[in-house]
GROMACS .gro file of N, CA and C in nm:
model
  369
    1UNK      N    1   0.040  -1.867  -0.720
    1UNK     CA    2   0.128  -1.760  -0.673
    1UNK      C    3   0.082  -1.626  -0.732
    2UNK      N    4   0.069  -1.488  -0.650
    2UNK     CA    5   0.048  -1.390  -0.719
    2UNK      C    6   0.181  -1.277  -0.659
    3UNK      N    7   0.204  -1.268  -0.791
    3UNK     CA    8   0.312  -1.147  -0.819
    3UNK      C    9   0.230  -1.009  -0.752
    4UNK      N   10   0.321  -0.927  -0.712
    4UNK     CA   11   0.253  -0.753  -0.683
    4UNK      C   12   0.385  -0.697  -0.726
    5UNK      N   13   0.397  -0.606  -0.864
    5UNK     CA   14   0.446  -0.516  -0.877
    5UNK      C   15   0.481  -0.381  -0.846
    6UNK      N   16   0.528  -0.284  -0.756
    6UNK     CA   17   0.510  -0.174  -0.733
    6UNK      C   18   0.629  -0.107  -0.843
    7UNK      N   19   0.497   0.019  -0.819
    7UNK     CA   20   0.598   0.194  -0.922
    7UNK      C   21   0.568   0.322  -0.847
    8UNK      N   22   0.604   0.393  -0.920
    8UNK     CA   23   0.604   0.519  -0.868
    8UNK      C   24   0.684   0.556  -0.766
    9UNK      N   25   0.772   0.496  -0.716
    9UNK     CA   26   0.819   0.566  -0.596
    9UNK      C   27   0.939   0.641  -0.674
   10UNK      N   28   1.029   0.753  -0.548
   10UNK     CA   29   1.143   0.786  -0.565
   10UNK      C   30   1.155   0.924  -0.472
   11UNK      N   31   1.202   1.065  -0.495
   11UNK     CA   32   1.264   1.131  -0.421
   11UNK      C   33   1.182   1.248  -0.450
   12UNK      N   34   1.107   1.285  -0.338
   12UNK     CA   35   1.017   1.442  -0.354
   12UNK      C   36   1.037   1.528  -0.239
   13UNK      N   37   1.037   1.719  -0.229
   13UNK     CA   38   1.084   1.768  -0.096
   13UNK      C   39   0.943   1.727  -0.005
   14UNK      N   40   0.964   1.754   0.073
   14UNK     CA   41   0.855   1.777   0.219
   14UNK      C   42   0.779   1.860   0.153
   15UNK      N   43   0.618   1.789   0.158
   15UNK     CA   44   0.549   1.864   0.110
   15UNK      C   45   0.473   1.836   0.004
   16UNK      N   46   0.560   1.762  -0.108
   16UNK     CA   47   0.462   1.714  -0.213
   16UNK      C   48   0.372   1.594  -0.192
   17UNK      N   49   0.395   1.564  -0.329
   17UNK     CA   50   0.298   1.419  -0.333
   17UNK      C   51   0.340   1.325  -0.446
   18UNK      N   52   0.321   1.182  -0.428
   18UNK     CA   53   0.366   1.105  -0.488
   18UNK      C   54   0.262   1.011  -0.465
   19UNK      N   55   0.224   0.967  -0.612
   19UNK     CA   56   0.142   0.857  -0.622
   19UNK      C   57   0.197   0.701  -0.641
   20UNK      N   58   0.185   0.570  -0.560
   20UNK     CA   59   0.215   0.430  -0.567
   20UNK      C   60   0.125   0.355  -0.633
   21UNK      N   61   0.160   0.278  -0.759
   21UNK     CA   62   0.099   0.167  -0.777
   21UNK      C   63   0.146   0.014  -0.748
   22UNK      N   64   0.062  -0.078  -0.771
   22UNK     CA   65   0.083  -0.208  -0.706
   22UNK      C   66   0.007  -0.256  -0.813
   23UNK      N   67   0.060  -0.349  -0.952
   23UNK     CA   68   0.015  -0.430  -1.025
   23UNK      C   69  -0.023  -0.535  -0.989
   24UNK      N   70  -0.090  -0.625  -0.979
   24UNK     CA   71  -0.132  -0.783  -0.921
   24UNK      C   72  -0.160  -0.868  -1.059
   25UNK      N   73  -0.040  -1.028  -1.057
   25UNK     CA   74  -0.035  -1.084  -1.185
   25UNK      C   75  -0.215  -1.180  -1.207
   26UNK      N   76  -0.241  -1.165  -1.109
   26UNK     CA   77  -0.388  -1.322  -1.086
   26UNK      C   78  -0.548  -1.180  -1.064
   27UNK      N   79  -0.620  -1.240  -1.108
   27UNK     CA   80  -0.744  -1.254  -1.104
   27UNK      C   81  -0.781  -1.286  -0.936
   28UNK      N   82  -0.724  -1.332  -0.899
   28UNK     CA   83  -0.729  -1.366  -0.717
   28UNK      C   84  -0.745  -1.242  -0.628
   29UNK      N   85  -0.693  -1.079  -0.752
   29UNK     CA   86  -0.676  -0.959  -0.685
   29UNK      C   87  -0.814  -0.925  -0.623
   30UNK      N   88  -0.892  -0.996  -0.712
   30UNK     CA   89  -1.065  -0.884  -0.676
   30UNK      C   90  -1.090  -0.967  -0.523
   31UNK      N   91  -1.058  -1.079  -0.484
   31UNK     CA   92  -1.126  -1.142  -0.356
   31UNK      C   93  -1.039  -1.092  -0.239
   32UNK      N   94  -0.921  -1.045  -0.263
   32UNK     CA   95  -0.840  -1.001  -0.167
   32UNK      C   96  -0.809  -0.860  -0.091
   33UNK      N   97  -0.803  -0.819   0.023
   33UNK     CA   98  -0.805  -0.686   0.070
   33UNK      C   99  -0.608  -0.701   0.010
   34UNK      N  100  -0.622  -0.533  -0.023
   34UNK     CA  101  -0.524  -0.533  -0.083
   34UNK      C  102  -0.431  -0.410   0.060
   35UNK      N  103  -0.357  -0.368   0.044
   35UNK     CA  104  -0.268  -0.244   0.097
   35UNK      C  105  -0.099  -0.232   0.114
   36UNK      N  106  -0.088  -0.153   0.187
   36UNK     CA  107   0.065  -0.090   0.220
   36UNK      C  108   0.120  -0.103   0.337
   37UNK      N  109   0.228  -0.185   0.351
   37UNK     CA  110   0.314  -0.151   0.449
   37UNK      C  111   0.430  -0.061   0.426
   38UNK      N  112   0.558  -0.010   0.522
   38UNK     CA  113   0.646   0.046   0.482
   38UNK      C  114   0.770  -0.010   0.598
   39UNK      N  115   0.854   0.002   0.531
   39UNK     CA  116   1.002  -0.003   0.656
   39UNK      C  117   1.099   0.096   0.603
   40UNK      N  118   1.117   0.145   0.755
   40UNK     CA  119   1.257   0.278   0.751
   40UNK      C  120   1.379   0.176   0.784
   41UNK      N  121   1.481   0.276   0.719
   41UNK     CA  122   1.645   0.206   0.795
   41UNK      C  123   1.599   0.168   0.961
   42UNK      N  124   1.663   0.078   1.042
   42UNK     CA  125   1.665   0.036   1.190
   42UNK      C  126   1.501   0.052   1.215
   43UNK      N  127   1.411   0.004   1.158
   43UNK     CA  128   1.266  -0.008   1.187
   43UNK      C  129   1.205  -0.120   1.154
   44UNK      N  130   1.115  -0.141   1.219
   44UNK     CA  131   1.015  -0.262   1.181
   44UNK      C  132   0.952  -0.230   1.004
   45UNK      N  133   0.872  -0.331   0.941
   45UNK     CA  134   0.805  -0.304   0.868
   45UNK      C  135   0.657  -0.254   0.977
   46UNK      N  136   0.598  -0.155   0.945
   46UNK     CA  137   0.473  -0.084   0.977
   46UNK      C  138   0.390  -0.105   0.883
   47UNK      N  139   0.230  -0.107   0.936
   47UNK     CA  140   0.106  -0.081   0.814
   47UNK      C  141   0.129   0.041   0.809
   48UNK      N  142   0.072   0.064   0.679
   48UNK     CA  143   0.034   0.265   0.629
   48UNK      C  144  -0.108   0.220   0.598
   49UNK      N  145  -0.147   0.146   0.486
   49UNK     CA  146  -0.342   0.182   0.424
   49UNK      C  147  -0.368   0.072   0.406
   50UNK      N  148  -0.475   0.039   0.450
   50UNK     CA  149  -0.573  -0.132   0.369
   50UNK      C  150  -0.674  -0.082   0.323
   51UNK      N  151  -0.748  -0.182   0.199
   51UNK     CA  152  -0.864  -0.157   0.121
   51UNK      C  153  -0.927  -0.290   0.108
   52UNK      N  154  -1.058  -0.296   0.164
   52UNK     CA  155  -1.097  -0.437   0.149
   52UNK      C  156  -1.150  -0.494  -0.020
   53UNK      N  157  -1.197  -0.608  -0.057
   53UNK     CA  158  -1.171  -0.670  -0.132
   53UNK      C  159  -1.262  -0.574  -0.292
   54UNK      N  160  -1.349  -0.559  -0.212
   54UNK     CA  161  -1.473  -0.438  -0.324
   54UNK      C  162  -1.392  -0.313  -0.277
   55UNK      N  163  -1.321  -0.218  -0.211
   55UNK     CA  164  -1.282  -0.142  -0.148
   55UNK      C  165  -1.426  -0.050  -0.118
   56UNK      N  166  -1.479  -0.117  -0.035
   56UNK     CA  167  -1.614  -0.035   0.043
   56UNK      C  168  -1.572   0.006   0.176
   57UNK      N  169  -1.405  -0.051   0.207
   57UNK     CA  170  -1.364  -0.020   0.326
   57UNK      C  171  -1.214   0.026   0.302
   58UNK      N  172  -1.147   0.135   0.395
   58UNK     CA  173  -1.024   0.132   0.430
   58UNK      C  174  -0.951   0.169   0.515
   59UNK      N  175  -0.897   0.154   0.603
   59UNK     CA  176  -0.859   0.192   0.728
   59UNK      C  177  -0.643   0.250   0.682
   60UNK      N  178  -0.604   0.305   0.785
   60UNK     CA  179  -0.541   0.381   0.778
   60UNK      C  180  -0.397   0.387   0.864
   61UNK      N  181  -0.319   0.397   0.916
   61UNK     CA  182  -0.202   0.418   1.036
   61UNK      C  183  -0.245   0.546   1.057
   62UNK      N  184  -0.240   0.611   1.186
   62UNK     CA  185  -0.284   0.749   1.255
   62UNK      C  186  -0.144   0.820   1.184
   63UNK      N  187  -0.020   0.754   1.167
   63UNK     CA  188   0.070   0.851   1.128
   63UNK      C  189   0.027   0.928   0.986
   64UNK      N  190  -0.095   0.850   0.901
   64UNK     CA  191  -0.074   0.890   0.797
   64UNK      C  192  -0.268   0.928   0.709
   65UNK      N  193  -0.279   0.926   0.846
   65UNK     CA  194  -0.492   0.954   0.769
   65UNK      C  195  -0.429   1.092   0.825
   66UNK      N  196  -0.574   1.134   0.649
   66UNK     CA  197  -0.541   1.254   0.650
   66UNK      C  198  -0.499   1.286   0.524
   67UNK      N  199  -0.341   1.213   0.493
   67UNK     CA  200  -0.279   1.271   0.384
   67UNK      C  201  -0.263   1.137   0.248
   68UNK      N  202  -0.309   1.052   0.351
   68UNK     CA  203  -0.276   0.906   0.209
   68UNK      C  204  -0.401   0.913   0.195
   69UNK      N  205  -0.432   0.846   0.064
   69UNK     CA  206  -0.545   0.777   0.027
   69UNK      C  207  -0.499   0.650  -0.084
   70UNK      N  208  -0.626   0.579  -0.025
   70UNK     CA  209  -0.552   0.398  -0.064
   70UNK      C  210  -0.683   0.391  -0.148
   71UNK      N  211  -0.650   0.333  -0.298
   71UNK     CA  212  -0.819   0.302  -0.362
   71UNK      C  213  -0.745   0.216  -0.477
   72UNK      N  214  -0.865   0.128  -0.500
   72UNK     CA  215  -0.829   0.006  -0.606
   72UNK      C  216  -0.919   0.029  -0.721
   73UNK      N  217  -0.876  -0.036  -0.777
   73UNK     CA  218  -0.969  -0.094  -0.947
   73UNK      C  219  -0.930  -0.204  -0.981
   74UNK      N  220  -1.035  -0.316  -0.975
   74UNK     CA  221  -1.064  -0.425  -0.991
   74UNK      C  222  -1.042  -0.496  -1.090
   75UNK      N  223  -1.068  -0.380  -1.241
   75UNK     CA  224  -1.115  -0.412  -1.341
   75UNK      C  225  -0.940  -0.400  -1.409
   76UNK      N  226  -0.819  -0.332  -1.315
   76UNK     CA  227  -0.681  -0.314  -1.394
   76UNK      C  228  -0.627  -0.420  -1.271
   77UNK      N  229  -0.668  -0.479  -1.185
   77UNK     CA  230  -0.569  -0.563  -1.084
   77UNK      C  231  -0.462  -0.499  -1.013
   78UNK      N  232  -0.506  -0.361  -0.974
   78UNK     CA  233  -0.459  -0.258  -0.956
   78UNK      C  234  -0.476  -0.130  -0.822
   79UNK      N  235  -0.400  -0.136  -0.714
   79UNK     CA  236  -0.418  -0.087  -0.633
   79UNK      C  237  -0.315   0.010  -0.552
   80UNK      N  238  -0.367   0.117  -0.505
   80UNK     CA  239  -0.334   0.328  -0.566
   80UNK      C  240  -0.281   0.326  -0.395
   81UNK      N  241  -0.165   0.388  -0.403
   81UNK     CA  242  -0.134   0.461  -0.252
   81UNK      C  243  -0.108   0.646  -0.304
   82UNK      N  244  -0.238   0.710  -0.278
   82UNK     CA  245  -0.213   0.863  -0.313
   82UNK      C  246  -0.143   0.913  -0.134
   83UNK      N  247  -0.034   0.994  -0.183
   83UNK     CA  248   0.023   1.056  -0.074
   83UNK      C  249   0.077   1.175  -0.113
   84UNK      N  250  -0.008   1.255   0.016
   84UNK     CA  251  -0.027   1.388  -0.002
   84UNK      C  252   0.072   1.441   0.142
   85UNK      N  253   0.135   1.590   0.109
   85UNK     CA  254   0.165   1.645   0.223
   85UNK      C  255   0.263   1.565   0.273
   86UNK      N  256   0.344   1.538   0.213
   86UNK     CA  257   0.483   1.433   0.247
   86UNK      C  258   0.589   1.468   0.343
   87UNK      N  259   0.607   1.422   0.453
   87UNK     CA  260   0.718   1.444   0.510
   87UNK      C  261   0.852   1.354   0.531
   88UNK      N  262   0.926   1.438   0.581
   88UNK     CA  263   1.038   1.353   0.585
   88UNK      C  264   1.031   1.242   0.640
   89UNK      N  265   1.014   1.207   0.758
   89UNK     CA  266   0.967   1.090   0.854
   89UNK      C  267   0.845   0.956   0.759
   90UNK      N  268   0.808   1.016   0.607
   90UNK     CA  269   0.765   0.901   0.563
   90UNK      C  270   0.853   0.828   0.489
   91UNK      N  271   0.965   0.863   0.524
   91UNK     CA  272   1.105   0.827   0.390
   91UNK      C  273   1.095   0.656   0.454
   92UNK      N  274   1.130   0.610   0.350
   92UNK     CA  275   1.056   0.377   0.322
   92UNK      C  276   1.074   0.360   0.242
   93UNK      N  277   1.102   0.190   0.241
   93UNK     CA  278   1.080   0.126   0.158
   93UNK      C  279   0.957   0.075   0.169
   94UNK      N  280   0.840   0.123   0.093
   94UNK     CA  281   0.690   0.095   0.043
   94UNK      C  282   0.680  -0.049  -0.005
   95UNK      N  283   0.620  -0.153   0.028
   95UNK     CA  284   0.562  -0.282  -0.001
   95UNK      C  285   0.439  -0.318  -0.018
   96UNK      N  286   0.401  -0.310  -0.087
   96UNK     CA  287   0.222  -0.379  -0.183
   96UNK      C  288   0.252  -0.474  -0.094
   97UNK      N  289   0.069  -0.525  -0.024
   97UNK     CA  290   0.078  -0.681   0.037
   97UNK      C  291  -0.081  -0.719  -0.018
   98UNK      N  292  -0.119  -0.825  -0.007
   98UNK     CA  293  -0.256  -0.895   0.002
   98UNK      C  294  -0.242  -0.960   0.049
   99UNK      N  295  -0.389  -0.959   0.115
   99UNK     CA  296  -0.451  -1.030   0.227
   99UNK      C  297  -0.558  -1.142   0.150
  100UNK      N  298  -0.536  -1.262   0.114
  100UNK     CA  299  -0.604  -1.314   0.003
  100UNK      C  300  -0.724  -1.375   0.081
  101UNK      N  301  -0.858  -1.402   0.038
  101UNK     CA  302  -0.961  -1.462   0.107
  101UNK      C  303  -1.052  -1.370   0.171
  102UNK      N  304  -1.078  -1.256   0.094
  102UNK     CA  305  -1.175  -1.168   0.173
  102UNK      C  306  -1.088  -1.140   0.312
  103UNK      N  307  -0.933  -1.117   0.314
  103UNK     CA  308  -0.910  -1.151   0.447
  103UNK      C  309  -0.920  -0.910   0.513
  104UNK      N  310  -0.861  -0.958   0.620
  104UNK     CA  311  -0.882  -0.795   0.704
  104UNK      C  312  -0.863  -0.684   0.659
  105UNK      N  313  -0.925  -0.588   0.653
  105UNK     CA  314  -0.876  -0.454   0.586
  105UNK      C  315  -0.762  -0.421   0.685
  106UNK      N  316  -0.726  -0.454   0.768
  106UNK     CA  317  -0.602  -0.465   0.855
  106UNK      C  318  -0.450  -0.546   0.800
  107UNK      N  319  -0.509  -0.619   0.714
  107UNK     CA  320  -0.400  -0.696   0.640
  107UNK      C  321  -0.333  -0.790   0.771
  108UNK      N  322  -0.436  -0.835   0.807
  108UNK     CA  323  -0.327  -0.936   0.969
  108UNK      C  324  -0.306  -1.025   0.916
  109UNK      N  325  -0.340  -1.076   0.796
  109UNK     CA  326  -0.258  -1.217   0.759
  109UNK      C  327  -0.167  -1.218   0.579
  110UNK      N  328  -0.099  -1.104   0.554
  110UNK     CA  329  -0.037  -1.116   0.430
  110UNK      C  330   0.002  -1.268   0.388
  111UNK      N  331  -0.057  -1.249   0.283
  111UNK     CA  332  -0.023  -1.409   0.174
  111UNK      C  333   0.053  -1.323   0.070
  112UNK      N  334   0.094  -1.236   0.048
  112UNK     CA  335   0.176  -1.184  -0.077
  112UNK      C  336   0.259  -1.012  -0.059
  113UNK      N  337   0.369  -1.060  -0.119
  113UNK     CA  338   0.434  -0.914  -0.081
  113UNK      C  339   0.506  -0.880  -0.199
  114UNK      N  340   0.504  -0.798  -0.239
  114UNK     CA  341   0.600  -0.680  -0.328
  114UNK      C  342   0.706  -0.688  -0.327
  115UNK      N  343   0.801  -0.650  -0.396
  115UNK     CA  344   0.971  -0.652  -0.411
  115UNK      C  345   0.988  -0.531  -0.318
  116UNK      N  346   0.912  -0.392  -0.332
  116UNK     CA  347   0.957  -0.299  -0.229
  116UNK      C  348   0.977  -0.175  -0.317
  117UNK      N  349   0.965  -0.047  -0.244
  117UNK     CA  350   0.977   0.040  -0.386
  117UNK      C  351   1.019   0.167  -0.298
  118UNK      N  352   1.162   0.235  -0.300
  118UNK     CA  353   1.183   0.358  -0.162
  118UNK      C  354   1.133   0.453  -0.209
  119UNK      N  355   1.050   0.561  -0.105
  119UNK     CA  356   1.069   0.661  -0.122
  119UNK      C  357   1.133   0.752  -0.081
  120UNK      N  358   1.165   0.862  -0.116
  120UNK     CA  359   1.208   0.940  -0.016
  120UNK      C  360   1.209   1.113  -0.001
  121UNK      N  361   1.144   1.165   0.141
  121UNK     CA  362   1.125   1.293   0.121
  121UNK      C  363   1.239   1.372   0.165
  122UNK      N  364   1.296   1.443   0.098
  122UNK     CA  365   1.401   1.554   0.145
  122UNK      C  366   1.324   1.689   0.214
  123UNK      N  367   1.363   1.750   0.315
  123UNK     CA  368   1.316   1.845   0.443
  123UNK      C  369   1.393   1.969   0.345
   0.00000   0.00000   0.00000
């Protein structure tokens, strides 16, 4: 079983930036594409960023390239949601997932999810 811890979240205006981490309890972190989903009140959970397992790759949601950047370190089991230029419309609850097995920088098959961590931007 691998645990994913998330931090950093909480309440910034439109505009700033807020950095996410995602702790991972296993050694299993380095083989796995790691990333972010999010869910609003009355919404699906959505992808936001994936990073594949070396992060030589990462792909993005169009709502949000541009202003996120998703990057790992291997060596802390440890993987970064930088978000820049925040708007209201990104207000979520943020969820760390892995994709274990070298699996998609798309994250199409989560094997692990996060407790969840809100943020939220005030306009």
């Amino acid at each position: 079983q691998v645990q994913l811890v998330e931090s950093g979240g909480g309440l910034v205006q439109a505009g700033g930036s807020l950095r996410l981490d995602c702790a991972a309890s296993r050694r299993t972190f380095s083989t796995s594409s790691m990333g972010w989903f999010r869910q609003a009140p009355g919404k699906e959970r959505e992808f936001v960023a994936g990073i594949t397992w070396n992060g030589g790759n990462q792909y993005y949601a169009d709502s949000v390239k541009g202003r996120f950047t998703i990057l790992r370190d291997n060596a802390k089991n440890t993987v970064y949601l930088r978000m820049n230029s925040l708007k209201p419309e990104d207000t979520a609850v943020y969820y760390c997932a892995a994709d274990a097995k070298y699996g998609s920088v798309r994250l199409t098959n989560v094997d692990y999810w996060g407790q969840g961590i809100q943020v939220t931007v005030s306009s």
